[in-house]
Coordinates of C-alpha atoms and ligand atoms in Angstrom, one line a residue:
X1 CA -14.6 -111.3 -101.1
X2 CA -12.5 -113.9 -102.9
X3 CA -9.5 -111.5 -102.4
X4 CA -10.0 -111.3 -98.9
X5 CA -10.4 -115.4 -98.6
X6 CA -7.3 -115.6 -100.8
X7 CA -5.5 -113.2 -98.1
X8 CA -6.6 -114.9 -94.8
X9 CA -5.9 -117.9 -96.2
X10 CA -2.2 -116.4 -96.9
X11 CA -2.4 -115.0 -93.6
X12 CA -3.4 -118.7 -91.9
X13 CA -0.5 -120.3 -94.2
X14 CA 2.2 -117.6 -92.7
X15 CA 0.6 -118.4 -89.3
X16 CA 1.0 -121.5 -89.3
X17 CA 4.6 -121.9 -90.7
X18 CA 6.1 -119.9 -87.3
X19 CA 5.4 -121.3 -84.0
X20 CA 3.4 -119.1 -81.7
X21 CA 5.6 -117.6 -79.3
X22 CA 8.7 -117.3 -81.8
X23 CA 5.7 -114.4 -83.0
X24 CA 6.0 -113.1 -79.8
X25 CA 9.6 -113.2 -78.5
X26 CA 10.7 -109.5 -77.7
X27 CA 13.2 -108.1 -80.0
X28 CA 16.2 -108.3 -77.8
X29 CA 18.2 -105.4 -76.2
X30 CA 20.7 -103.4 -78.7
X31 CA 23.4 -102.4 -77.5
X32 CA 24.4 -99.7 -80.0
X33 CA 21.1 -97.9 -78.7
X34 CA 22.5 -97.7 -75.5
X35 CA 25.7 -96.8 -76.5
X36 CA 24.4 -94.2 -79.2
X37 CA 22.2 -92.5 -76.2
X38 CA 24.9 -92.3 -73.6
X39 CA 27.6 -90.7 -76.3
X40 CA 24.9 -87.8 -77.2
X41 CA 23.7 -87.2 -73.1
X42 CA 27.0 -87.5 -71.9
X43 CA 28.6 -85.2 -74.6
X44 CA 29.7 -81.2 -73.5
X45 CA 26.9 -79.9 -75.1
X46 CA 24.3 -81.3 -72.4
X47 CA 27.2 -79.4 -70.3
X48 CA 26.7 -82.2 -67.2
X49 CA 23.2 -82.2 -67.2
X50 CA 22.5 -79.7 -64.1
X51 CA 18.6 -79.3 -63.3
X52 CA 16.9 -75.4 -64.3
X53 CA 20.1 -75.5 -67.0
X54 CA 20.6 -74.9 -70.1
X55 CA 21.6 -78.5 -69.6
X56 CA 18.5 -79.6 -68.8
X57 CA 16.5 -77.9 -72.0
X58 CA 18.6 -80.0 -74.4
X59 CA 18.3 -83.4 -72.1
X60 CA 14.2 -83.4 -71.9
X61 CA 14.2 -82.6 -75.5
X62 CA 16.6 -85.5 -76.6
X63 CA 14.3 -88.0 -74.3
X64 CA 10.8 -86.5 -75.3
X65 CA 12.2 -87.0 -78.8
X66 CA 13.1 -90.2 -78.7
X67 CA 10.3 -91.4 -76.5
X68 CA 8.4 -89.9 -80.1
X69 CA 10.1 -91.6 -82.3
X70 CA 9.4 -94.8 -80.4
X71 CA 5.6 -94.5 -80.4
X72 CA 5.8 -94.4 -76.6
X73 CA 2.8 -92.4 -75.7
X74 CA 3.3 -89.5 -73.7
X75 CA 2.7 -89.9 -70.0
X76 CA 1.5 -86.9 -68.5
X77 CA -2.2 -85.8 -70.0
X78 CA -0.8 -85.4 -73.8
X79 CA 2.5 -84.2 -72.4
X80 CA 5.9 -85.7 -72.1
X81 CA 7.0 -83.6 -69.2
X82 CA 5.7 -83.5 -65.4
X83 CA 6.8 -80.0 -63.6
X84 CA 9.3 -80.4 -60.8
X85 CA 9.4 -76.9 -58.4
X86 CA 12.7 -76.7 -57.0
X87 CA 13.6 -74.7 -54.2
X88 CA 17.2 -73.7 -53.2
X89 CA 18.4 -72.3 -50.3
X90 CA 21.8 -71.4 -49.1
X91 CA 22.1 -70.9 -45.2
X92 CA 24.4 -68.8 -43.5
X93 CA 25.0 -70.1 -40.5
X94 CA 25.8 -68.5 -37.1
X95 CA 29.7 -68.6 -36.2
X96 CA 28.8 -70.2 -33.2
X97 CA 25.9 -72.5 -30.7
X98 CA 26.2 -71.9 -27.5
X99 CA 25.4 -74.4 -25.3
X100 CA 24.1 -72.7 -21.8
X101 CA 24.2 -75.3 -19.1
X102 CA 23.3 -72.4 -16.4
X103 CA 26.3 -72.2 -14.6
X104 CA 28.4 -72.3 -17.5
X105 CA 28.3 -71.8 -21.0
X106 CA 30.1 -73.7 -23.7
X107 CA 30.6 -72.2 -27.3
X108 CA 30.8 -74.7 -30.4
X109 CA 32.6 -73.3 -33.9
X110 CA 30.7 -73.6 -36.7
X111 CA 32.0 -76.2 -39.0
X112 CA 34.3 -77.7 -36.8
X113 CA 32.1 -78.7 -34.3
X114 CA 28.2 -78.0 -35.3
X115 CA 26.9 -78.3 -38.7
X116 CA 23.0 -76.6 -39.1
X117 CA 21.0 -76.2 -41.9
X118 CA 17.1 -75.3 -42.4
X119 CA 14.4 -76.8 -44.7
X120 CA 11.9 -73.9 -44.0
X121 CA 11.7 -71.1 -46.8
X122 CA 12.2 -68.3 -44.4
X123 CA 15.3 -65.6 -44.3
X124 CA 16.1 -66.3 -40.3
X125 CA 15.5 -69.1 -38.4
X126 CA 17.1 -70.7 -35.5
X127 CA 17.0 -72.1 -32.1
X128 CA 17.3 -70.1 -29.0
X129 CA 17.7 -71.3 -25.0
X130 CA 16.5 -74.9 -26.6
X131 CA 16.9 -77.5 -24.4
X132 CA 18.7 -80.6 -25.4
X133 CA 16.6 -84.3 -25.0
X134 CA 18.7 -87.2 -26.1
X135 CA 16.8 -89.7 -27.8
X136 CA 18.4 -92.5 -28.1
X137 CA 18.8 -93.1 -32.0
X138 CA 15.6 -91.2 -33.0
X139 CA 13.7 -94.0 -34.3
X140 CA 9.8 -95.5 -33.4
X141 CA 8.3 -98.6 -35.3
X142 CA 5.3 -99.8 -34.3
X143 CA 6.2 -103.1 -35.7
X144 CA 9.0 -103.5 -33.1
X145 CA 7.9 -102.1 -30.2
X146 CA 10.8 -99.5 -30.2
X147 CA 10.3 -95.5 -29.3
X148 CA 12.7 -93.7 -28.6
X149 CA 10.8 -90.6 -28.2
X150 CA 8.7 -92.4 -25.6
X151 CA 7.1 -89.5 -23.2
X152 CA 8.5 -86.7 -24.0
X153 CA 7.5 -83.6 -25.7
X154 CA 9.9 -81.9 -27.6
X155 CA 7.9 -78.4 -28.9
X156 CA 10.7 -75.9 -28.2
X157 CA 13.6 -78.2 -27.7
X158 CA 16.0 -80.1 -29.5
X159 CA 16.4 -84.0 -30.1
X160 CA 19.9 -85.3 -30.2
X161 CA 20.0 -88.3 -31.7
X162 CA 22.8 -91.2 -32.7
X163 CA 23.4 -91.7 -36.3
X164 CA 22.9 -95.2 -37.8
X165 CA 20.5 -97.8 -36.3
X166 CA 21.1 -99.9 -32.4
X167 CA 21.8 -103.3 -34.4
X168 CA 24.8 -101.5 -36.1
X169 CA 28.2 -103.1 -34.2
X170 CA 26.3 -106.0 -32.6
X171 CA 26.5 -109.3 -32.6
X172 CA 22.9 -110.3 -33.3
X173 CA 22.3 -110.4 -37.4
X174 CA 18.3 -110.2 -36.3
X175 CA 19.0 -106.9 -34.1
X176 CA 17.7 -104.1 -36.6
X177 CA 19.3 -106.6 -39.4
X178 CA 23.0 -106.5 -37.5
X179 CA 25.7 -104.5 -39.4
X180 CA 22.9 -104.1 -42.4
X181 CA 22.0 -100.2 -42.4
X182 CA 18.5 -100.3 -42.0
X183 CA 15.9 -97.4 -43.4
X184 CA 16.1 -96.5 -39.4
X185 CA 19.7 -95.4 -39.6
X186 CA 19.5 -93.3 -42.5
X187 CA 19.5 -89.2 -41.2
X188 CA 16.8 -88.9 -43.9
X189 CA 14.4 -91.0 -41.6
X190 CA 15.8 -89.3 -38.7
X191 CA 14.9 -86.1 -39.9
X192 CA 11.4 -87.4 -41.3
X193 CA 10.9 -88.0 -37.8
X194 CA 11.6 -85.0 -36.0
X195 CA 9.5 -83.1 -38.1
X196 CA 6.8 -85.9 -36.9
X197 CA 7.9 -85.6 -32.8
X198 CA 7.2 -81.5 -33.5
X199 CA 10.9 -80.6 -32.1
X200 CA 12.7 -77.0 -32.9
X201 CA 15.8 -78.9 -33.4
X202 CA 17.5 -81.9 -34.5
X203 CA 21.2 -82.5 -33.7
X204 CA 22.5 -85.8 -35.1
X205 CA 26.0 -87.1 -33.3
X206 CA 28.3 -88.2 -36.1
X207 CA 30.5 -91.0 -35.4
X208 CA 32.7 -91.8 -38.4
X209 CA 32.0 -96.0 -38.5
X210 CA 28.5 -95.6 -37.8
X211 CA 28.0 -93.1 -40.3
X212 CA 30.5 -94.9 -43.1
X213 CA 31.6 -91.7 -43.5
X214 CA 34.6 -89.0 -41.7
X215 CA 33.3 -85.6 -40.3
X216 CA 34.7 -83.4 -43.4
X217 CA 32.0 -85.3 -45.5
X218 CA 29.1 -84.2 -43.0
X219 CA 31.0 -80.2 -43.3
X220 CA 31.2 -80.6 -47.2
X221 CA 27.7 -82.0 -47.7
X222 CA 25.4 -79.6 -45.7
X223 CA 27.6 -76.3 -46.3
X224 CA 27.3 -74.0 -49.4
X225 CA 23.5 -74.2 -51.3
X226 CA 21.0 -77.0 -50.7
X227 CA 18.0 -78.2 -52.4
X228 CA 15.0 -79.2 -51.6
X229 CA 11.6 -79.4 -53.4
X230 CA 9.5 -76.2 -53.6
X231 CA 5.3 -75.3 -52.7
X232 CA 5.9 -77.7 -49.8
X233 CA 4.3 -76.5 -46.4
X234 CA 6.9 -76.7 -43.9
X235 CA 6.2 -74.6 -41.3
X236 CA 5.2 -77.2 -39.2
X237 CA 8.5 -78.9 -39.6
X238 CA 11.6 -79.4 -37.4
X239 CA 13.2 -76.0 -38.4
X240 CA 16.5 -76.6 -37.2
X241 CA 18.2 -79.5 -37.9
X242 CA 22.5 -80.4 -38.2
X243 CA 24.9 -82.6 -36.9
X244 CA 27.4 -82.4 -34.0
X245 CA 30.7 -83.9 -33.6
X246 CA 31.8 -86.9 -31.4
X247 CA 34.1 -84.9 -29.2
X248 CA 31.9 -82.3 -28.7
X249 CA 28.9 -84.6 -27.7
X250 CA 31.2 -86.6 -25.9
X251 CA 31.7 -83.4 -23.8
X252 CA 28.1 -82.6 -23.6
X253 CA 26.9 -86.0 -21.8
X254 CA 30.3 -85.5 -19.6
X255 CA 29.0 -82.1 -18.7
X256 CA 25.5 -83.2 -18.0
X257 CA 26.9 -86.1 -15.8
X258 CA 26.5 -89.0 -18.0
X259 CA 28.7 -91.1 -19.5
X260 CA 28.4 -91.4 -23.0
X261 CA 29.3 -95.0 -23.8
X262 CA 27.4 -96.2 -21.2
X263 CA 24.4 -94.5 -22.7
X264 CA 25.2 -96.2 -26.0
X265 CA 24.9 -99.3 -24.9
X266 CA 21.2 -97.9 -23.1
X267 CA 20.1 -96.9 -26.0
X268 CA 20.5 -100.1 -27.7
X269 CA 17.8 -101.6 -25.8
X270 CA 14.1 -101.1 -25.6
X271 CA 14.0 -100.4 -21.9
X272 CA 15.9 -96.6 -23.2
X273 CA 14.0 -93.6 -22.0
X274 CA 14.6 -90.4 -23.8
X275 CA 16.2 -87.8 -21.0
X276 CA 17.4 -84.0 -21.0
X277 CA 20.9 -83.1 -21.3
X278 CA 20.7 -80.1 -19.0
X279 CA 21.7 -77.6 -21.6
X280 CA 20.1 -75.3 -23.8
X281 CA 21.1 -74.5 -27.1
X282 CA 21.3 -71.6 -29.3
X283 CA 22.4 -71.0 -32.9
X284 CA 20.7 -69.6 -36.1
X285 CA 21.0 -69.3 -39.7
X286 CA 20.3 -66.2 -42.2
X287 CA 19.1 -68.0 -45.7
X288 CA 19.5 -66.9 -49.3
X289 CA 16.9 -68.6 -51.5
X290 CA 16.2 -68.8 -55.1
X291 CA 13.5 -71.2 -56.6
X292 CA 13.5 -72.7 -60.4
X293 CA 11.0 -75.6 -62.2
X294 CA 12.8 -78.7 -63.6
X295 CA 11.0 -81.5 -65.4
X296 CA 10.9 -85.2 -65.1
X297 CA 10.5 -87.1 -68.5
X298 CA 7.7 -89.4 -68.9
X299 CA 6.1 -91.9 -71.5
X300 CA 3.9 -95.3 -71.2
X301 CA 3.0 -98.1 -73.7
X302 CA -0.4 -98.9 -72.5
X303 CA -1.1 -102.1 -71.4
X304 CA -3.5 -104.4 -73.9
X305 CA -5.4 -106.5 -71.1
X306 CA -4.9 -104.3 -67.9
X307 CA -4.3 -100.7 -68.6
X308 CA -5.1 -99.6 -65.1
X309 CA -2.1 -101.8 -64.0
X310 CA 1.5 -99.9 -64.1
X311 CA 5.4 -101.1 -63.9
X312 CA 7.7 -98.3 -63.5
X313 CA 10.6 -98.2 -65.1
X314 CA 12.7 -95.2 -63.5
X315 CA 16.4 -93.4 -64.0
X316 CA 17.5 -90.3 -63.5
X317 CA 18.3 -88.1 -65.9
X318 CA 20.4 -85.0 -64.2
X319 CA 23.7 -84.5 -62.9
X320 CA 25.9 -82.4 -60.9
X321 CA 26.3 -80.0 -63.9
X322 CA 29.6 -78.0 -64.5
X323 CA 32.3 -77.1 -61.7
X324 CA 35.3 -77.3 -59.9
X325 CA 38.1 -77.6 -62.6
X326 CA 39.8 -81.5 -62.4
X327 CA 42.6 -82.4 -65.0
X328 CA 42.0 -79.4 -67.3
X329 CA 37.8 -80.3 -67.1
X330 CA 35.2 -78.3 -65.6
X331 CA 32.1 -80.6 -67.0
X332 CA 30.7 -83.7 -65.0
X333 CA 29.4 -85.5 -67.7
X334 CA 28.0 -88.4 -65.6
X335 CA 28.2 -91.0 -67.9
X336 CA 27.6 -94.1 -65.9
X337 CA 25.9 -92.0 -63.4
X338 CA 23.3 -91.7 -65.2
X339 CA 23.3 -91.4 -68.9
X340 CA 24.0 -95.6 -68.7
X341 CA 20.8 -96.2 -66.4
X342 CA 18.8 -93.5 -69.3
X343 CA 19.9 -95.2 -71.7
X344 CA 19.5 -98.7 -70.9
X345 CA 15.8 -97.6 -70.3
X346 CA 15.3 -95.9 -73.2
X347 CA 16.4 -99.3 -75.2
X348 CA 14.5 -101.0 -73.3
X349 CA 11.6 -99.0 -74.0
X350 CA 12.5 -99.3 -77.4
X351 CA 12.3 -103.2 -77.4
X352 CA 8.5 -102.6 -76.0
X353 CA 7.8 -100.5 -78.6
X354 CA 8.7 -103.3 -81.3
X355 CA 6.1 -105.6 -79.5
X356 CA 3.5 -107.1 -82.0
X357 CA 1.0 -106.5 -79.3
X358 CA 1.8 -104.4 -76.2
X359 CA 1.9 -106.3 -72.5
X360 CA -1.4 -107.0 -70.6
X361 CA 0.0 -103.9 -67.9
X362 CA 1.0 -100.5 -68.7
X363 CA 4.9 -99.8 -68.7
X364 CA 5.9 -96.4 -67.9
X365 CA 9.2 -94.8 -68.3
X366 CA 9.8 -92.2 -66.1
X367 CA 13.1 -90.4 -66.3
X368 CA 13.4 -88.0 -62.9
X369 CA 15.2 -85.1 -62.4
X370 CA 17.4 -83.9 -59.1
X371 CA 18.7 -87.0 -58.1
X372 CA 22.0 -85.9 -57.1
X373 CA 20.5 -83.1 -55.0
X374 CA 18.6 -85.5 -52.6
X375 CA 16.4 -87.9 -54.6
X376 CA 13.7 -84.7 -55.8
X377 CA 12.4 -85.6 -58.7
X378 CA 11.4 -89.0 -57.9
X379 CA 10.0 -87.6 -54.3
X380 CA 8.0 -84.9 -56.3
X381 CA 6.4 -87.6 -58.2
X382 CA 5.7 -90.0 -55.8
X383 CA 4.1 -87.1 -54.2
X384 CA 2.2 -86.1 -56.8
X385 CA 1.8 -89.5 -59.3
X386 CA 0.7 -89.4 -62.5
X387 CA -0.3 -92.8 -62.5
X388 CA -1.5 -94.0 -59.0
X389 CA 0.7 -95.9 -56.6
X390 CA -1.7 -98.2 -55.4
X391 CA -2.1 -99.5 -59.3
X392 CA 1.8 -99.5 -59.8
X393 CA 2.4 -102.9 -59.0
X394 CA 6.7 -102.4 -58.4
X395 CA 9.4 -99.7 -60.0
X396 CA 12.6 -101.3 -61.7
X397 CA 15.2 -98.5 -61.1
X398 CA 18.2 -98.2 -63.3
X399 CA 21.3 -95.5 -61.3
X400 CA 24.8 -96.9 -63.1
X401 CA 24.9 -99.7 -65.8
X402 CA 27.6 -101.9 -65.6
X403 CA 30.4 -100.9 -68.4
X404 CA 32.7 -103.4 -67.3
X405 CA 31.5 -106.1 -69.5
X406 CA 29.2 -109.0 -68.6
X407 CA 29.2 -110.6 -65.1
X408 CA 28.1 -113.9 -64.1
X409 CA 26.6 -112.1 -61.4
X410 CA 23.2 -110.2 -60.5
X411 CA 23.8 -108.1 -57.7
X412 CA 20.9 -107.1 -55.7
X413 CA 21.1 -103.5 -53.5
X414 CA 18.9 -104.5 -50.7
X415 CA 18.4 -107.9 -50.8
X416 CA 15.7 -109.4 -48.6
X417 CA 13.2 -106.3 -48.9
X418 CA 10.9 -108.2 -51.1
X419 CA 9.4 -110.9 -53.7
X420 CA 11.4 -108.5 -56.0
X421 CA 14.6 -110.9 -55.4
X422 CA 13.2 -114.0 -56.1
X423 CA 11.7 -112.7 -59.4
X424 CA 14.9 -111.2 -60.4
X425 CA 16.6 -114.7 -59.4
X426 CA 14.2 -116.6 -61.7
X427 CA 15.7 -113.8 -64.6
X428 CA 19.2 -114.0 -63.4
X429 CA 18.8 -117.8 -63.9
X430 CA 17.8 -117.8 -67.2
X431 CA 20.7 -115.9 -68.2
X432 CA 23.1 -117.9 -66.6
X433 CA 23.8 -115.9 -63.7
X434 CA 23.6 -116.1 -60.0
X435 CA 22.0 -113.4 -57.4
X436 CA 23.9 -112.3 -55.0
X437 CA 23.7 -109.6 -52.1
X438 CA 25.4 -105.9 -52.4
X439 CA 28.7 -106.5 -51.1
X440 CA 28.0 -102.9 -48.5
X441 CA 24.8 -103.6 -47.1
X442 CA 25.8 -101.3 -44.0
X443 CA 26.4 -98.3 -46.0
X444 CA 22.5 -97.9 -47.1
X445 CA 22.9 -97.6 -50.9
X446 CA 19.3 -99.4 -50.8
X447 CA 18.2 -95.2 -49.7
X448 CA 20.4 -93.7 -52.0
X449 CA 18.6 -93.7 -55.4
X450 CA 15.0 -92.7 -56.7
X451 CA 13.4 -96.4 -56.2
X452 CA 13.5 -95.4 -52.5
X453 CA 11.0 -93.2 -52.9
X454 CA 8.8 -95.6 -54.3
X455 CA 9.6 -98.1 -51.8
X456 CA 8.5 -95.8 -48.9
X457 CA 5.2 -95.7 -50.4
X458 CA 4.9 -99.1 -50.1
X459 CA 5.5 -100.3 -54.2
X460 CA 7.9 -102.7 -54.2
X461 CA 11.4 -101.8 -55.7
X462 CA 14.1 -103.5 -57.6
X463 CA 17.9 -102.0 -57.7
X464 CA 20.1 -104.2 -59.4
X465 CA 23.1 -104.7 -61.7
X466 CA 25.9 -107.2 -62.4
X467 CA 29.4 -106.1 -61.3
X468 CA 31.4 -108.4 -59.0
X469 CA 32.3 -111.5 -61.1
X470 CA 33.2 -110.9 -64.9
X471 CA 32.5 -114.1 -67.0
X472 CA 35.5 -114.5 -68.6
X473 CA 37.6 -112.3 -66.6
X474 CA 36.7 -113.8 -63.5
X475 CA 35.7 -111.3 -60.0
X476 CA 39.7 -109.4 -59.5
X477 CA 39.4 -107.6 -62.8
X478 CA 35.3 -106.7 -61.9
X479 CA 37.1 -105.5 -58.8
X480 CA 39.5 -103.2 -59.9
X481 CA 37.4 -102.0 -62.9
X482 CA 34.5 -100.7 -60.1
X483 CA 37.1 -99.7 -57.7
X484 CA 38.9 -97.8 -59.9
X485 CA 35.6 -95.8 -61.2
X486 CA 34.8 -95.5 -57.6
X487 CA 38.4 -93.8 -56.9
X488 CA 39.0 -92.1 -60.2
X489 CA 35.7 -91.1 -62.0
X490 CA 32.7 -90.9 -59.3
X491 CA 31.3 -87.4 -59.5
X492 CA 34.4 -86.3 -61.4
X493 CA 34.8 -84.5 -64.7
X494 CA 36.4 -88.0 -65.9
X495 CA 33.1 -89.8 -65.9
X496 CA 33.0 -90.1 -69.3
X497 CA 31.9 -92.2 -72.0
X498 CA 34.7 -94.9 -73.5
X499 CA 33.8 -96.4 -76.2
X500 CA 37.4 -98.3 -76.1
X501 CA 37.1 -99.1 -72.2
X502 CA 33.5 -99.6 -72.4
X503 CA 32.3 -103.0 -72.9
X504 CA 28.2 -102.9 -74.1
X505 CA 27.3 -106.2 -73.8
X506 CA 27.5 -105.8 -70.0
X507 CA 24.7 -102.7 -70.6
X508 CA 22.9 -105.2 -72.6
X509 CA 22.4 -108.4 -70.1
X510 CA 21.6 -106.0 -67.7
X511 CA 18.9 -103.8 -69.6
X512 CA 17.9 -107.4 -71.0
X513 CA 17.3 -108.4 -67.4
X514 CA 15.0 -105.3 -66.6
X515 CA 13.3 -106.3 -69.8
X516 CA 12.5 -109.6 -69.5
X517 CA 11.1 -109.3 -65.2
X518 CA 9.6 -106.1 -66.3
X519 CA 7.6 -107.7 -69.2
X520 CA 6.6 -111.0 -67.4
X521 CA 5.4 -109.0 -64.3
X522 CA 3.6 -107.2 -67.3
X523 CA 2.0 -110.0 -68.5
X524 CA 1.4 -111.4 -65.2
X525 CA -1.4 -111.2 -62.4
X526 CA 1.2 -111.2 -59.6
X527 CA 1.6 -108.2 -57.1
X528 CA 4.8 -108.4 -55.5
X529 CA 5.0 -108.3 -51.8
X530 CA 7.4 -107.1 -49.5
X531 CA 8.8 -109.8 -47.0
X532 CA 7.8 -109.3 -43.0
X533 CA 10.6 -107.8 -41.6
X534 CA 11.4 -105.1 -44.3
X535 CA 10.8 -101.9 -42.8
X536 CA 8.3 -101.0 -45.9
X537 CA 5.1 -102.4 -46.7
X538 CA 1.9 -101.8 -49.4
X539 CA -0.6 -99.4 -47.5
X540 CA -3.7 -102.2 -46.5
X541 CA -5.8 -100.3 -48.5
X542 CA -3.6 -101.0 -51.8
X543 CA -3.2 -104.7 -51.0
X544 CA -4.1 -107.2 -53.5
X545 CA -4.2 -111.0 -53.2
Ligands
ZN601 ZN1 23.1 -91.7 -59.9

């Protein structure tokens, strides 16, 4: 007994000698962590990280092992690894569509003029004497009113639809948020939607402003093998679905007596009714497909107060793997995209793990696979979550960490979604840095990385990094340092980790800034919400106030 009193009175001494919260400040970010992580994922061995690879075996070890030696617990019932069924399928498609308008037929060339690929896990599928209902630009929103599919019904025909959203090239900034690419103009939503409307077909008009992209990207993007996530039933879906080119469409309103700018300019307004084209379509597609099963990576701390209460930290973890020979160099090592965002989360996980007593939430750490393929590892979970959505109160998503050193900025991709911004502002502040907006809101990056899949079920998502306005260096060098990773190293062999070039402490604010709203929303009661006039919104039932 008078050993013990002896001790807690030690104890109250010690106590009482450090102020309270110094106790409990988080051990800050490291920057060798992150730098030590991306060097050994972004090394040959892990030969560009390519999901079903050998690749892939040596990349979920490395994270489940250091998720391990952090104490993180594992995430998925006593395992570190959630199974990810892949499905590949490479589609031969049909030298030619012929479009029959009765009188006359008209004969497109694959590739230069039709593009067609199919979702369905069957050898032949196609379309055949469809007929062709445009549809304005494929979108319906309760919210505003707008459907575009309005009366018809497309079983056994084909919807051809305008890429990009109606407010894109106007003059009103409250018009489907102006020149801002909505979720509406994404061809993902598009194609969501015609497997809703029950159509054979989907035929997207590409139009290279709208898009943000020429036609040759459209060609190189849906030829050659896609994939898509496997055990899904389908056969309810659109089966047919591709893009066409301007000239071509131009020539099919011409054809069907209508002039094509002048429907544009229809179709931009509510009063647009969806109306056939007078010609019927036929092409097909023989497919070769193969299926594999990848893994996402996944570990929690749990929560000390509310356990049942989830952040998500997310990143993926693959890459494009090994391929066409640049500069002597055949493996995509995808250093910044993504061993930076992995790493960065992993430090930051490690910083929760040195917490004297773990946050009131749980924090999970959920490193996805098949990014690059179309966002399927992060899709597969959503679809099948570990830890359930309406409890996951918003995912931080790391997709490219800074290396240019650190900014005075905090950029925000998809500002305006959500309370996510002003929280991240209040962060951004305390490190001496402004928020600003992504500077290409009309090319949809907010779509183009795993939190988007959590954001279309409603959790609220935060995409961020610094990157336009270097503090000492001022915003030209930031320029030239993203531009030139953008020109030179983007999904090239030459995405490789520099220690020389690299500059960590840029990594650090960054993961520092994921840390400290991630652990304040952590000890927090606050449920983000998304702001009215995003597109995305909690499901009622998961609404909390
Ligand atoms: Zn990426």
């Amino acid at each position: 007994m008078k050993v013990n009193n002896i001790y807690c009175l030690l104890l109250l001494v010690i106590c009482s000698c450090s102020p309270p919260d110094q106790a409990s400040t988080p051990t800050p970010i490291n920057g060798e962590t992150i730098f030590k992580h991306v060097e050994e994922l972004a090394s040959d061995k892990y030969m560009g990280r390519m999901p079903c690879s050998q690749g892939e075996e040596y990349t979920v070890e490395y994270l489940t092992n250091t998720l391990k030696s952090l104490g993180v617990q594992p995430g998925n019932n006593g395992s570190f690894t959630q199974d990810v069924p892949l499905l590949t399928i490479d589609g031969d498609i049909s030298e030619t569509m012929i479009l029959d308008y009765g009188t006359e037929k008209v004969t497109l060339e694959k590739g230069k003029d039709f593009i067609i690929h199919s979702e369905r896990k069957v050898k032949e599928i196609g379309i055949e004497n469809s007929e062709m209902v445009f549809c304005g630009y494929g979108i319906v929103d309760e919210k505003l009113g707008w459907n575009d599919f309005e009366g018809v019904d497309l079983k056994g025909k084909t919807a051809v639809v305008l890429v990009n959203d109606p407010g894109f090239g106007g003059d009103d900034p409250n018009f489907f948020k102006g020149n801002i690419m909505t979720y509406f103009g994404r061809w993902t939503y598009k194609y969501d939607e015609a497997d809703k409307q029950g159509a054979d077909g989907l035929i997207i008009i590409h139009e290279k402003n709208s898009a943000g992209y020429p036609w040759f990207v459209v060609q190189s993007s849906w030829t050659g093998p896609q994939q898509g996530l496997s055990g899904l039933d389908r056969s309810q879906d659109c089966g047919v679905k591709g893009w066409i080119s301007l000239d071509q469409a131009t020539g099919l309103f011409k054809k069907a007596g209508y002039d094509f700018t002048t429907e544009i300019k229809k179709a931009r307004t509510s009063e647009f009714k969806p109306f056939s084209l007078k010609a019927k379509a036929t092409a097909s597609l023989k497919n070769d497909y193969s299926e594999c099963t990848s893994k996402n990576v996944i570990g929690y701390i749990k929560g000390s107060k509310y356990p049942e209460e989830y952040i998500v930290y997310t990143a993926h973890w693959d890459h494009i793997g090994v391929g066409k020979i640049v500069k002597g160099d055949s493996i995509y090592n995808g250093a910044l995209d993504n061993a930076s965002g992995v790493s960065a989360v992993l430090s930051i996980a490690e910083s929760y793990s040195k917490l004297k007593v773990a946050p009131e939430r749980s924090v999970v750490f959920l490193f996805v696979t098949a990014e690059e393929q179309g966002l399927l590892g992060s899709e597969y979970y959503v679809e099948n979550p570990i830890f359930p959505l309406e409890q996951s109160v918003c995912n931080l998503n790391m997709d490219g960490v800074n290396p240019a050193g650190p900014m005075k900025d905090f950029t925000i991709v998809g500002k305006g979604h959500s309370e996510m911004d002003a929280i991240a502002e209040k962060a951004a502040k305390s490190q001496g840095r402004y928020v600003m907006n992504e500077q290409e809101p009309e090319k949809g990056y907010f779509f183009r990385s795993d939190h988007f899949n959590f954001a279309k079920k409603g959790i609220p998502a935060l995409y961020g990094e610094g990157g336009y306005d270097h503090m000492e260096k001022g915003k030209e060098y930031a320029k030239e340092f993203k531009d030139n990773f953008t020109a030179n190293n983007y999904h090239a062999p030459s995405d490789e980790f520099d220690p020389e070039k690299w500059d960590m402490n840029g990594m650090v604010q960054d993961a520092q800034i994921y840390f400290n709203i991630g652990y304040d929303l952590a000890n927090s009661r606050t449920w983000p919400k998304w702001n009215k006039d995003s597109e995305f919104s909690r499901p009622k039932a998961a609404v909390k106030d």
